[in-house]
Amino acid sequence: MSNALVPVLAVVGTGLIGGSFAAALRRVGQAARVLGVGRNPASLQRARDLGLIDEIADLSQAAAQADLIFLATPVGALAPILQELAPMLRPDTLITDAGSTKSDVARLAREILGDRHTQFIPGHPIAGSEMAGPEAADPMLYHGRKVVLTPFEDTPGLLQHRLIRVWEACGARIALMTPEAHDRALAAVSHVPHFLAAAYMAQIIHAEDADTRLNLAGTGFRDFTRIAAGSAEVWRDIFLSNRAAVLRELDGFDQALQALRATLEGDPDPAALEALLEQAALARRFWGGRSQM
Amino acid sequence: MSNALVPVLAVVGTGLIGGSFAAALRRVGQAARVLGVGRNPASLQRARDLGLIDEIADLSQAAAQADLIFLATPVGALAPILQELAPMLRPDTLITDAGSTKSDVARLAREILGDRHTQFIPGHPIAGSEMAGPEAADPMLYHGRKVVLTPFEDTPGLLQHRLIRVWEACGARIALMTPEAHDRALAAVSHVPHFLAAAYMAQIIHAEDADTRLNLAGTGFRDFTRIAAGSAEVWRDIFLSNRAAVLRELDGFDQALQALRATLEGDPDPAALEALLEQAALARRFWGGRSQM
């Protein structure tokens, strides 16, 4: 018997997110054996060569052996995986995921797992990188990062506690909330920025003098637009699955933009313009100081 | 006699921008003597202690001795400085500036310097940092960066050539254009991103659950909002002086935002949403590859 928090871990999707989770637990000796599951044999092979996983397995082997199943696939791939796992699931197996939206995942888990939905605790590590694939896996990816868990009302405290200890072993800090609160917050601080950066980027390339403009773009432009380079497929799914919250946040942004714009239009109001800019600057500096990022 | 490109350089405003210019030219032996001019005695003293300037001077000494006068003050401070310099200016002295907008600076130079406006070549180094003050001065700040120069139609080619050589000695790459083209381009790639980031930041702190939201903000949020931390006073002046171009660009952004939003509203159109996101992602990746930033 292993003394590790997770005697047998199964990681479904052994790229950046799944590979880093396995690496983080291995690093602190809290995952004794790691099974890797996935659709891409070459990627699984590389994950094994890199020592992220011990064995390549399928979902039935994962269901039979794993104490914790970590689903690190795109949200769109979750449904068929849960459907396949459902009839094979041992009663003491814990499942979690790493998707960017949580209401839809919680709904899926209820629908597909039925009474066993409490074995699934939806999760979202707020960490990532522009890189992808097992080569990008990093045992420190979650260190000091927030991980949101959205347990069901009837999820036993013991299960929640188990998962919290596992994430804390990876160096993460845990926030517990409802899926709806998570989705509202993420719409505000992640999805809307991406939406705005993408709209901005789509617009700027259509200017007649786009080339002149892009030639003069500096570090402000670079940082403001960085997120727009992300996978169109991944972000399409995020926007669709968190549609209502994103649209509501966009309404709020639009009001703020019109208010700021009003200080510049017609007869400009320099004092009001400066006051709004100062408010924004203070808020950003306060956040930066607090988050140490 | 010195063989340096600039035997005597006067820097008005010895903070990040002015101090880095002096340091860059000193580093390659192209400024033999550097006079520092400014309103803040403590800052000038520090610039001298740091070796950025040789002597603290006033504008009349700068006018009498300098071959090149580099104005690195806020745009709002330019008018009184030019007024003071105008009657004292030697016919072979070249003046340039580092302001973020150029139409207003070109207009000021014509109004105040009259026939001698051709001795002034408006400039804008596209470089900066969140830091300020002489301590932040860096001889490599302009290395590999674009510097826009907006000479007048009647600026002698020889003067333009002199200034180009000076900036190239700092490691910069030169772009020549009209003040209007510069202001349009900068509205697009710098001012509008700042405007949007500020509106976004001003909005997010007013949410009821602002604290929860900001707690979940990650690296995407960090980069997207970084520019919003900039000086409210500096940016107020930039928006006011480039008002028409900024408002025009904001209209363009608004159209792009509505187009992207339309793919998500009502009956969502996932394919159109993905196509727009993909367009933005490709544009950003192409820019990133080209700019090596």
PDB file of C-alpha atoms in Angstrom, chain A:
ATOM      1  CA  MET A   1       0.000   0.000   0.000  1.00  0.00           C
ATOM      2  CA  SER A   2       1.155   3.444  -0.885  1.00  0.00           C
ATOM      3  CA  ASN A   3       1.073   6.316   1.582  1.00  0.00           C
ATOM      4  CA  ALA A   4       0.579   8.775  -1.252  1.00  0.00           C
ATOM      5  CA  LEU A   5      -2.568  10.911  -1.227  1.00  0.00           C
ATOM      6  CA  VAL A   6      -3.371   9.336  -4.602  1.00  0.00           C
ATOM      7  CA  PRO A   7      -2.176   5.714  -4.823  1.00  0.00           C
ATOM      8  CA  VAL A   8      -3.349   5.485  -8.454  1.00  0.00           C
ATOM      9  CA  LEU A   9      -3.966   8.612 -10.507  1.00  0.00           C
ATOM     10  CA  ALA A  10      -5.523   8.534 -13.975  1.00  0.00           C
ATOM     11  CA  VAL A  11      -5.017  11.581 -16.173  1.00  0.00           C
ATOM     12  CA  VAL A  12      -7.288  11.840 -19.196  1.00  0.00           C
ATOM     13  CA  GLY A  13      -5.523  14.191 -21.602  1.00  0.00           C
ATOM     14  CA  THR A  14      -1.798  14.304 -20.893  1.00  0.00           C
ATOM     15  CA  GLY A  15      -1.014  17.764 -22.292  1.00  0.00           C
ATOM     16  CA  LEU A  16      -0.043  20.912 -20.430  1.00  0.00           C
ATOM     17  CA  ILE A  17      -2.849  20.777 -17.838  1.00  0.00           C
ATOM     18  CA  GLY A  18      -2.980  17.025 -17.208  1.00  0.00           C
ATOM     19  CA  GLY A  19       0.757  16.505 -17.514  1.00  0.00           C
ATOM     20  CA  SER A  20       1.494  19.326 -15.073  1.00  0.00           C
ATOM     21  CA  PHE A  21      -0.991  17.907 -12.559  1.00  0.00           C
ATOM     22  CA  ALA A  22       0.707  14.493 -12.691  1.00  0.00           C
ATOM     23  CA  ALA A  23       4.164  16.073 -12.507  1.00  0.00           C
ATOM     24  CA  ALA A  24       3.181  18.262  -9.537  1.00  0.00           C
ATOM     25  CA  LEU A  25       1.861  15.293  -7.526  1.00  0.00           C
ATOM     26  CA  ARG A  26       4.834  13.113  -8.427  1.00  0.00           C
ATOM     27  CA  ARG A  27       7.218  15.880  -7.404  1.00  0.00           C
ATOM     28  CA  VAL A  28       5.890  15.789  -3.841  1.00  0.00           C
ATOM     29  CA  GLY A  29       5.490  12.014  -3.773  1.00  0.00           C
ATOM     30  CA  GLN A  30       1.695  12.138  -3.664  1.00  0.00           C
ATOM     31  CA  ALA A  31       0.890  10.082  -6.764  1.00  0.00           C
ATOM     32  CA  ALA A  32       2.322   6.559  -6.577  1.00  0.00           C
ATOM     33  CA  ARG A  33       1.228   5.332 -10.012  1.00  0.00           C
ATOM     34  CA  VAL A  34      -0.017   7.405 -12.916  1.00  0.00           C
ATOM     35  CA  LEU A  35      -2.137   6.080 -15.790  1.00  0.00           C
ATOM     36  CA  GLY A  36      -2.370   8.196 -18.914  1.00  0.00           C
ATOM     37  CA  VAL A  37      -5.501   8.091 -21.095  1.00  0.00           C
ATOM     38  CA  GLY A  38      -6.041   9.928 -24.351  1.00  0.00           C
ATOM     39  CA  ARG A  39      -6.976   9.855 -27.999  1.00  0.00           C
ATOM     40  CA  ASN A  40      -3.545  10.701 -29.354  1.00  0.00           C
ATOM     41  CA  PRO A  41      -1.118   7.737 -29.103  1.00  0.00           C
ATOM     42  CA  ALA A  42       1.940   9.852 -29.988  1.00  0.00           C
ATOM     43  CA  SER A  43       1.144  12.356 -27.269  1.00  0.00           C
ATOM     44  CA  LEU A  44       0.655   9.561 -24.697  1.00  0.00           C
ATOM     45  CA  GLN A  45       3.943   8.010 -25.764  1.00  0.00           C
ATOM     46  CA  ARG A  46       5.749  11.318 -25.279  1.00  0.00           C
ATOM     47  CA  ALA A  47       4.097  11.740 -21.873  1.00  0.00           C
ATOM     48  CA  ARG A  48       5.463   8.341 -20.894  1.00  0.00           C
ATOM     49  CA  ASP A  49       8.924   9.074 -22.302  1.00  0.00           C
ATOM     50  CA  LEU A  50       8.944  12.302 -20.292  1.00  0.00           C
ATOM     51  CA  GLY A  51       8.080  10.349 -17.130  1.00  0.00           C
ATOM     52  CA  LEU A  52       4.756  12.155 -16.635  1.00  0.00           C
ATOM     53  CA  ILE A  53       2.827   8.871 -16.658  1.00  0.00           C
ATOM     54  CA  ASP A  54       3.809   5.289 -15.880  1.00  0.00           C
ATOM     55  CA  GLU A  55       1.420   3.501 -18.200  1.00  0.00           C
ATOM     56  CA  ILE A  56      -0.826   4.156 -21.149  1.00  0.00           C
ATOM     57  CA  ALA A  57      -4.336   2.996 -20.292  1.00  0.00           C
ATOM     58  CA  ASP A  58      -7.932   3.172 -21.514  1.00  0.00           C
ATOM     59  CA  LEU A  59     -10.969   4.476 -19.660  1.00  0.00           C
ATOM     60  CA  SER A  60     -12.027   1.045 -18.390  1.00  0.00           C
ATOM     61  CA  GLN A  61      -8.590   0.454 -16.861  1.00  0.00           C
ATOM     62  CA  ALA A  62      -8.743   3.941 -15.334  1.00  0.00           C
ATOM     63  CA  ALA A  63     -12.205   3.246 -13.898  1.00  0.00           C
ATOM     64  CA  ALA A  64     -11.055  -0.079 -12.450  1.00  0.00           C
ATOM     65  CA  GLN A  65      -7.787   1.104 -10.911  1.00  0.00           C
ATOM     66  CA  ALA A  66      -7.745   4.830 -10.261  1.00  0.00           C
ATOM     67  CA  ASP A  67      -8.440   6.560  -6.961  1.00  0.00           C
ATOM     68  CA  LEU A  68      -8.610   9.911  -8.703  1.00  0.00           C
ATOM     69  CA  ILE A  69      -9.505  10.545 -12.339  1.00  0.00           C
ATOM     70  CA  PHE A  70      -8.396  13.964 -13.600  1.00  0.00           C
ATOM     71  CA  LEU A  71     -10.185  15.002 -16.803  1.00  0.00           C
ATOM     72  CA  ALA A  72      -7.971  17.454 -18.677  1.00  0.00           C
ATOM     73  CA  THR A  73      -9.650  17.398 -22.071  1.00  0.00           C
ATOM     74  CA  PRO A  74     -11.559  20.227 -23.810  1.00  0.00           C
ATOM     75  CA  VAL A  75     -14.989  20.732 -22.197  1.00  0.00           C
ATOM     76  CA  GLY A  76     -16.620  19.508 -25.414  1.00  0.00           C
ATOM     77  CA  ALA A  77     -15.053  16.044 -24.940  1.00  0.00           C
ATOM     78  CA  LEU A  78     -16.333  15.556 -21.387  1.00  0.00           C
ATOM     79  CA  ALA A  79     -19.774  14.129 -22.169  1.00  0.00           C
ATOM     80  CA  PRO A  80     -18.675  10.976 -24.040  1.00  0.00           C
ATOM     81  CA  ILE A  81     -15.943  10.330 -21.456  1.00  0.00           C
ATOM     82  CA  LEU A  82     -18.404  10.558 -18.551  1.00  0.00           C
ATOM     83  CA  GLN A  83     -20.854   8.353 -20.457  1.00  0.00           C
ATOM     84  CA  GLU A  84     -18.208   5.688 -20.879  1.00  0.00           C
ATOM     85  CA  LEU A  85     -17.027   5.960 -17.271  1.00  0.00           C
ATOM     86  CA  ALA A  86     -20.479   5.999 -15.641  1.00  0.00           C
ATOM     87  CA  PRO A  87     -21.306   2.250 -15.644  1.00  0.00           C
ATOM     88  CA  MET A  88     -17.769   1.225 -14.648  1.00  0.00           C
ATOM     89  CA  LEU A  89     -17.149   3.684 -11.833  1.00  0.00           C
ATOM     90  CA  ARG A  90     -16.081   2.298  -8.453  1.00  0.00           C
ATOM     91  CA  PRO A  91     -17.970   3.925  -5.552  1.00  0.00           C
ATOM     92  CA  ASP A  92     -14.777   5.277  -3.974  1.00  0.00           C
ATOM     93  CA  THR A  93     -13.333   6.861  -7.117  1.00  0.00           C
ATOM     94  CA  LEU A  94     -13.177  10.620  -7.208  1.00  0.00           C
ATOM     95  CA  ILE A  95     -13.388  12.499 -10.524  1.00  0.00           C
ATOM     96  CA  THR A  96     -12.543  16.109 -11.217  1.00  0.00           C
ATOM     97  CA  ASP A  97     -11.920  18.255 -14.263  1.00  0.00           C
ATOM     98  CA  ALA A  98     -10.051  21.403 -15.282  1.00  0.00           C
ATOM     99  CA  GLY A  99     -12.507  23.105 -17.641  1.00  0.00           C
ATOM    100  CA  SER A 100     -12.864  26.886 -17.908  1.00  0.00           C
ATOM    101  CA  THR A 101     -16.635  26.901 -17.325  1.00  0.00           C
ATOM    102  CA  LYS A 102     -18.403  25.118 -14.513  1.00  0.00           C
ATOM    103  CA  SER A 103     -22.228  25.396 -14.777  1.00  0.00           C
ATOM    104  CA  ASP A 104     -22.269  23.291 -17.938  1.00  0.00           C
ATOM    105  CA  VAL A 105     -19.874  20.719 -16.458  1.00  0.00           C
ATOM    106  CA  ALA A 106     -21.938  20.440 -13.267  1.00  0.00           C
ATOM    107  CA  ARG A 107     -25.077  19.966 -15.370  1.00  0.00           C
ATOM    108  CA  LEU A 108     -23.404  17.257 -17.467  1.00  0.00           C
ATOM    109  CA  ALA A 109     -22.200  15.419 -14.363  1.00  0.00           C
ATOM    110  CA  ARG A 110     -25.716  15.402 -12.896  1.00  0.00           C
ATOM    111  CA  GLU A 111     -27.272  14.240 -16.148  1.00  0.00           C
ATOM    112  CA  ILE A 112     -24.776  11.519 -16.967  1.00  0.00           C
ATOM    113  CA  LEU A 113     -23.673  10.241 -13.561  1.00  0.00           C
ATOM    114  CA  GLY A 114     -27.096  10.424 -11.901  1.00  0.00           C
ATOM    115  CA  ASP A 115     -26.842   9.477  -8.207  1.00  0.00           C
ATOM    116  CA  ARG A 116     -23.079   9.247  -8.539  1.00  0.00           C
ATOM    117  CA  HIS A 117     -22.690  12.914  -9.489  1.00  0.00           C
ATOM    118  CA  THR A 118     -21.301  13.515  -5.988  1.00  0.00           C
ATOM    119  CA  GLN A 119     -18.193  11.526  -6.979  1.00  0.00           C
ATOM    120  CA  PHE A 120     -17.465  14.291  -9.475  1.00  0.00           C
ATOM    121  CA  ILE A 121     -16.221  17.646  -8.170  1.00  0.00           C
ATOM    122  CA  PRO A 122     -15.971  20.202 -10.984  1.00  0.00           C
ATOM    123  CA  GLY A 123     -12.759  22.207 -10.800  1.00  0.00           C
ATOM    124  CA  HIS A 124     -10.894  24.966 -12.591  1.00  0.00           C
ATOM    125  CA  PRO A 125      -7.217  25.669 -12.018  1.00  0.00           C
ATOM    126  CA  ILE A 126      -6.603  29.327 -12.965  1.00  0.00           C
ATOM    127  CA  ALA A 127      -3.298  28.617 -14.617  1.00  0.00           C
ATOM    128  CA  GLY A 128      -2.102  28.061 -18.101  1.00  0.00           C
ATOM    129  CA  SER A 129       0.397  29.009 -20.673  1.00  0.00           C
ATOM    130  CA  GLU A 130       0.570  29.760 -24.390  1.00  0.00           C
ATOM    131  CA  MET A 131       2.291  26.401 -24.796  1.00  0.00           C
ATOM    132  CA  ALA A 132       0.593  23.067 -25.173  1.00  0.00           C
ATOM    133  CA  GLY A 133       1.409  19.365 -25.162  1.00  0.00           C
ATOM    134  CA  PRO A 134       3.204  17.072 -22.694  1.00  0.00           C
ATOM    135  CA  GLU A 135       6.535  18.853 -23.369  1.00  0.00           C
ATOM    136  CA  ALA A 136       5.049  21.989 -21.790  1.00  0.00           C
ATOM    137  CA  ALA A 137       4.092  20.167 -18.570  1.00  0.00           C
ATOM    138  CA  ASP A 138       5.571  21.829 -15.511  1.00  0.00           C
ATOM    139  CA  PRO A 139       5.388  20.520 -11.924  1.00  0.00           C
ATOM    140  CA  MET A 140       5.262  24.147 -10.727  1.00  0.00           C
ATOM    141  CA  LEU A 141       2.425  25.284 -13.043  1.00  0.00           C
ATOM    142  CA  TYR A 142      -0.115  25.332 -10.201  1.00  0.00           C
ATOM    143  CA  HIS A 143       2.209  26.639  -7.540  1.00  0.00           C
ATOM    144  CA  GLY A 144       0.688  29.702  -5.894  1.00  0.00           C
ATOM    145  CA  ARG A 145      -2.270  29.619  -8.324  1.00  0.00           C
ATOM    146  CA  LYS A 146      -5.956  29.651  -7.479  1.00  0.00           C
ATOM    147  CA  VAL A 147      -7.999  26.526  -8.098  1.00  0.00           C
ATOM    148  CA  VAL A 148     -11.778  26.894  -7.983  1.00  0.00           C
ATOM    149  CA  LEU A 149     -13.792  23.857  -6.897  1.00  0.00           C
ATOM    150  CA  THR A 150     -17.577  23.849  -7.298  1.00  0.00           C
ATOM    151  CA  PRO A 151     -18.832  20.850  -5.300  1.00  0.00           C
ATOM    152  CA  PHE A 152     -22.544  19.978  -5.366  1.00  0.00           C
ATOM    153  CA  GLU A 153     -24.650  20.748  -2.309  1.00  0.00           C
ATOM    154  CA  ASP A 154     -24.734  17.056  -1.517  1.00  0.00           C
ATOM    155  CA  THR A 155     -21.040  16.341  -2.141  1.00  0.00           C
ATOM    156  CA  PRO A 156     -19.715  14.688   1.047  1.00  0.00           C
ATOM    157  CA  GLY A 157     -17.287  16.919   2.962  1.00  0.00           C
ATOM    158  CA  LEU A 158     -14.783  14.059   3.078  1.00  0.00           C
ATOM    159  CA  LEU A 159     -14.535  13.962  -0.722  1.00  0.00           C
ATOM    160  CA  GLN A 160     -14.132  17.726  -0.927  1.00  0.00           C
ATOM    161  CA  HIS A 161     -11.424  17.532   1.681  1.00  0.00           C
ATOM    162  CA  ARG A 162      -9.569  14.820  -0.238  1.00  0.00           C
ATOM    163  CA  LEU A 163      -9.504  16.892  -3.414  1.00  0.00           C
ATOM    164  CA  ILE A 164      -8.492  20.055  -1.572  1.00  0.00           C
ATOM    165  CA  ARG A 165      -5.497  18.237  -0.048  1.00  0.00           C
ATOM    166  CA  VAL A 166      -4.481  16.948  -3.466  1.00  0.00           C
ATOM    167  CA  TRP A 167      -4.541  20.420  -5.023  1.00  0.00           C
ATOM    168  CA  GLU A 168      -2.775  21.920  -2.025  1.00  0.00           C
ATOM    169  CA  ALA A 169      -0.044  19.319  -2.482  1.00  0.00           C
ATOM    170  CA  CYS A 170       0.419  20.843  -5.965  1.00  0.00           C
ATOM    171  CA  GLY A 171       0.973  24.218  -4.288  1.00  0.00           C
ATOM    172  CA  ALA A 172      -2.436  25.622  -5.269  1.00  0.00           C
ATOM    173  CA  ARG A 173      -4.767  27.802  -3.192  1.00  0.00           C
ATOM    174  CA  ILE A 174      -8.395  26.664  -3.135  1.00  0.00           C
ATOM    175  CA  ALA A 175     -11.564  28.716  -3.610  1.00  0.00           C
ATOM    176  CA  LEU A 176     -14.923  26.993  -3.107  1.00  0.00           C
ATOM    177  CA  MET A 177     -17.979  28.516  -4.797  1.00  0.00           C
ATOM    178  CA  THR A 178     -21.062  27.679  -6.804  1.00  0.00           C
ATOM    179  CA  PRO A 179     -20.668  26.972 -10.527  1.00  0.00           C
ATOM    180  CA  GLU A 180     -22.743  30.092 -11.248  1.00  0.00           C
ATOM    181  CA  ALA A 181     -20.529  32.376  -9.141  1.00  0.00           C
ATOM    182  CA  HIS A 182     -17.471  30.905 -10.857  1.00  0.00           C
ATOM    183  CA  ASP A 183     -18.906  31.473 -14.318  1.00  0.00           C
ATOM    184  CA  ARG A 184     -19.900  35.067 -13.535  1.00  0.00           C
ATOM    185  CA  ALA A 185     -16.465  35.849 -12.129  1.00  0.00           C
ATOM    186  CA  LEU A 186     -14.626  34.193 -15.003  1.00  0.00           C
ATOM    187  CA  ALA A 187     -16.840  35.936 -17.557  1.00  0.00           C
ATOM    188  CA  ALA A 188     -15.698  39.190 -15.987  1.00  0.00           C
ATOM    189  CA  VAL A 189     -11.968  38.594 -15.509  1.00  0.00           C
ATOM    190  CA  SER A 190     -11.159  36.173 -18.309  1.00  0.00           C
ATOM    191  CA  HIS A 191     -13.806  35.706 -20.983  1.00  0.00           C
ATOM    192  CA  VAL A 192     -14.709  39.360 -21.582  1.00  0.00           C
ATOM    193  CA  PRO A 193     -11.042  40.460 -21.819  1.00  0.00           C
ATOM    194  CA  HIS A 194     -10.549  37.756 -24.430  1.00  0.00           C
ATOM    195  CA  PHE A 195     -13.683  38.824 -26.289  1.00  0.00           C
ATOM    196  CA  LEU A 196     -12.569  42.469 -26.337  1.00  0.00           C
ATOM    197  CA  ALA A 197      -9.008  41.653 -27.350  1.00  0.00           C
ATOM    198  CA  ALA A 198     -10.310  39.478 -30.198  1.00  0.00           C
ATOM    199  CA  ALA A 199     -12.750  42.146 -31.431  1.00  0.00           C
ATOM    200  CA  TYR A 200      -9.981  44.733 -31.265  1.00  0.00           C
ATOM    201  CA  MET A 201      -7.533  42.508 -33.142  1.00  0.00           C
ATOM    202  CA  ALA A 202     -10.097  41.552 -35.801  1.00  0.00           C
ATOM    203  CA  GLN A 203     -10.789  45.234 -36.371  1.00  0.00           C
ATOM    204  CA  ILE A 204      -7.242  46.522 -36.596  1.00  0.00           C
ATOM    205  CA  ILE A 205      -6.234  44.246 -39.453  1.00  0.00           C
ATOM    206  CA  HIS A 206      -9.003  45.659 -41.634  1.00  0.00           C
ATOM    207  CA  ALA A 207      -7.714  49.231 -41.595  1.00  0.00           C
ATOM    208  CA  GLU A 208      -6.334  50.471 -44.908  1.00  0.00           C
ATOM    209  CA  ASP A 209      -3.028  51.314 -43.263  1.00  0.00           C
ATOM    210  CA  ALA A 210      -2.999  48.173 -41.104  1.00  0.00           C
ATOM    211  CA  ASP A 211       0.625  47.541 -41.918  1.00  0.00           C
ATOM    212  CA  THR A 212       1.785  51.001 -40.813  1.00  0.00           C
ATOM    213  CA  ARG A 213      -0.213  50.621 -37.650  1.00  0.00           C
ATOM    214  CA  LEU A 214       1.045  47.203 -36.717  1.00  0.00           C
ATOM    215  CA  ASN A 215       4.585  48.379 -37.383  1.00  0.00           C
ATOM    216  CA  LEU A 216       4.226  50.986 -34.658  1.00  0.00           C
ATOM    217  CA  ALA A 217       2.679  48.666 -32.106  1.00  0.00           C
ATOM    218  CA  GLY A 218       4.715  48.418 -28.917  1.00  0.00           C
ATOM    219  CA  THR A 219       4.683  46.588 -25.619  1.00  0.00           C
ATOM    220  CA  GLY A 220       1.268  47.967 -24.587  1.00  0.00           C
ATOM    221  CA  PHE A 221      -0.281  46.481 -27.715  1.00  0.00           C
ATOM    222  CA  ARG A 222       1.643  43.269 -27.211  1.00  0.00           C
ATOM    223  CA  ASP A 223       0.282  42.699 -23.708  1.00  0.00           C
ATOM    224  CA  PHE A 224      -3.243  43.936 -24.434  1.00  0.00           C
ATOM    225  CA  THR A 225      -3.659  41.545 -27.377  1.00  0.00           C
ATOM    226  CA  ARG A 226      -1.672  38.544 -26.141  1.00  0.00           C
ATOM    227  CA  ILE A 227      -4.766  36.563 -25.138  1.00  0.00           C
ATOM    228  CA  ALA A 228      -6.289  37.027 -28.620  1.00  0.00           C
ATOM    229  CA  ALA A 229      -3.702  34.546 -29.955  1.00  0.00           C
ATOM    230  CA  GLY A 230      -5.369  31.698 -28.038  1.00  0.00           C
ATOM    231  CA  SER A 231      -7.071  28.731 -29.725  1.00  0.00           C
ATOM    232  CA  ALA A 232     -10.220  29.848 -31.576  1.00  0.00           C
ATOM    233  CA  GLU A 233     -11.810  26.438 -31.002  1.00  0.00           C
ATOM    234  CA  VAL A 234     -11.219  26.450 -27.250  1.00  0.00           C
ATOM    235  CA  TRP A 235     -12.510  30.012 -26.862  1.00  0.00           C
ATOM    236  CA  ARG A 236     -15.533  29.432 -29.090  1.00  0.00           C
ATOM    237  CA  ASP A 237     -16.563  26.664 -26.673  1.00  0.00           C
ATOM    238  CA  ILE A 238     -15.924  28.856 -23.637  1.00  0.00           C
ATOM    239  CA  PHE A 239     -18.025  31.740 -25.021  1.00  0.00           C
ATOM    240  CA  LEU A 240     -20.863  29.429 -26.037  1.00  0.00           C
ATOM    241  CA  SER A 241     -20.958  27.587 -22.732  1.00  0.00           C
ATOM    242  CA  ASN A 242     -20.791  30.774 -20.668  1.00  0.00           C
ATOM    243  CA  ARG A 243     -22.879  32.821 -23.067  1.00  0.00           C
ATOM    244  CA  ALA A 244     -25.363  34.458 -20.693  1.00  0.00           C
ATOM    245  CA  ALA A 245     -22.728  35.651 -18.218  1.00  0.00           C
ATOM    246  CA  VAL A 246     -20.449  36.889 -21.010  1.00  0.00           C
ATOM    247  CA  LEU A 247     -23.241  38.903 -22.645  1.00  0.00           C
ATOM    248  CA  ARG A 248     -24.225  40.413 -19.291  1.00  0.00           C
ATOM    249  CA  GLU A 249     -20.625  41.445 -18.594  1.00  0.00           C
ATOM    250  CA  LEU A 250     -20.310  42.892 -22.089  1.00  0.00           C
ATOM    251  CA  ASP A 251     -23.333  45.093 -21.357  1.00  0.00           C
ATOM    252  CA  GLY A 252     -21.578  46.371 -18.243  1.00  0.00           C
ATOM    253  CA  PHE A 253     -18.405  47.028 -20.186  1.00  0.00           C
ATOM    254  CA  ASP A 254     -20.336  48.891 -22.849  1.00  0.00           C
ATOM    255  CA  GLN A 255     -21.814  51.231 -20.251  1.00  0.00           C
ATOM    256  CA  ALA A 256     -18.371  51.939 -18.801  1.00  0.00           C
ATOM    257  CA  LEU A 257     -16.978  52.557 -22.278  1.00  0.00           C
ATOM    258  CA  GLN A 258     -19.775  54.997 -23.124  1.00  0.00           C
ATOM    259  CA  ALA A 259     -19.232  56.827 -19.825  1.00  0.00           C
ATOM    260  CA  LEU A 260     -15.510  57.184 -20.506  1.00  0.00           C
ATOM    261  CA  ARG A 261     -16.195  58.177 -24.100  1.00  0.00           C
ATOM    262  CA  ALA A 262     -18.665  60.845 -23.012  1.00  0.00           C
ATOM    263  CA  THR A 263     -15.818  62.697 -21.274  1.00  0.00           C
ATOM    264  CA  LEU A 264     -14.006  62.987 -24.614  1.00  0.00           C
ATOM    265  CA  GLU A 265     -16.871  63.679 -27.013  1.00  0.00           C
ATOM    266  CA  GLY A 266     -18.490  67.000 -27.900  1.00  0.00           C
ATOM    267  CA  ASP A 267     -17.235  69.407 -25.283  1.00  0.00           C
ATOM    268  CA  PRO A 268     -14.542  67.329 -23.543  1.00  0.00           C
ATOM    269  CA  ASP A 269     -14.450  67.174 -19.745  1.00  0.00           C
ATOM    270  CA  PRO A 270     -10.738  66.783 -18.865  1.00  0.00           C
ATOM    271  CA  ALA A 271     -11.366  66.527 -15.109  1.00  0.00           C
ATOM    272  CA  ALA A 272     -13.960  63.753 -15.489  1.00  0.00           C
ATOM    273  CA  LEU A 273     -11.714  61.966 -17.986  1.00  0.00           C
ATOM    274  CA  GLU A 274      -8.770  62.092 -15.606  1.00  0.00           C
ATOM    275  CA  ALA A 275     -10.923  60.966 -12.663  1.00  0.00           C
ATOM    276  CA  LEU A 276     -12.081  57.856 -14.515  1.00  0.00           C
ATOM    277  CA  LEU A 277      -8.554  57.075 -15.710  1.00  0.00           C
ATOM    278  CA  GLU A 278      -7.269  57.543 -12.172  1.00  0.00           C
ATOM    279  CA  GLN A 279      -9.926  55.181 -10.818  1.00  0.00           C
ATOM    280  CA  ALA A 280      -8.873  52.548 -13.333  1.00  0.00           C
ATOM    281  CA  ALA A 281      -5.161  53.092 -12.649  1.00  0.00           C
ATOM    282  CA  LEU A 282      -5.592  52.815  -8.876  1.00  0.00           C
ATOM    283  CA  ALA A 283      -7.707  49.676  -9.214  1.00  0.00           C
ATOM    284  CA  ARG A 284      -5.092  48.066 -11.435  1.00  0.00           C
ATOM    285  CA  ARG A 285      -2.195  49.048  -9.201  1.00  0.00           C
ATOM    286  CA  PHE A 286      -4.065  47.789  -6.126  1.00  0.00           C
ATOM    287  CA  TRP A 287      -4.740  44.472  -7.826  1.00  0.00           C
ATOM    288  CA  GLY A 288      -1.146  44.193  -8.995  1.00  0.00           C
ATOM    289  CA  GLY A 289       0.147  44.835  -5.496  1.00  0.00           C
ATOM    290  CA  ARG A 290      -2.210  42.315  -3.979  1.00  0.00           C
ATOM    291  CA  SER A 291      -1.726  39.552  -6.498  1.00  0.00           C
ATOM    292  CA  GLN A 292       2.048  40.013  -6.731  1.00  0.00           C
ATOM    293  CA  MET A 293       1.838  39.362 -10.437  1.00  0.00           C
TER     294      MET A 293
END
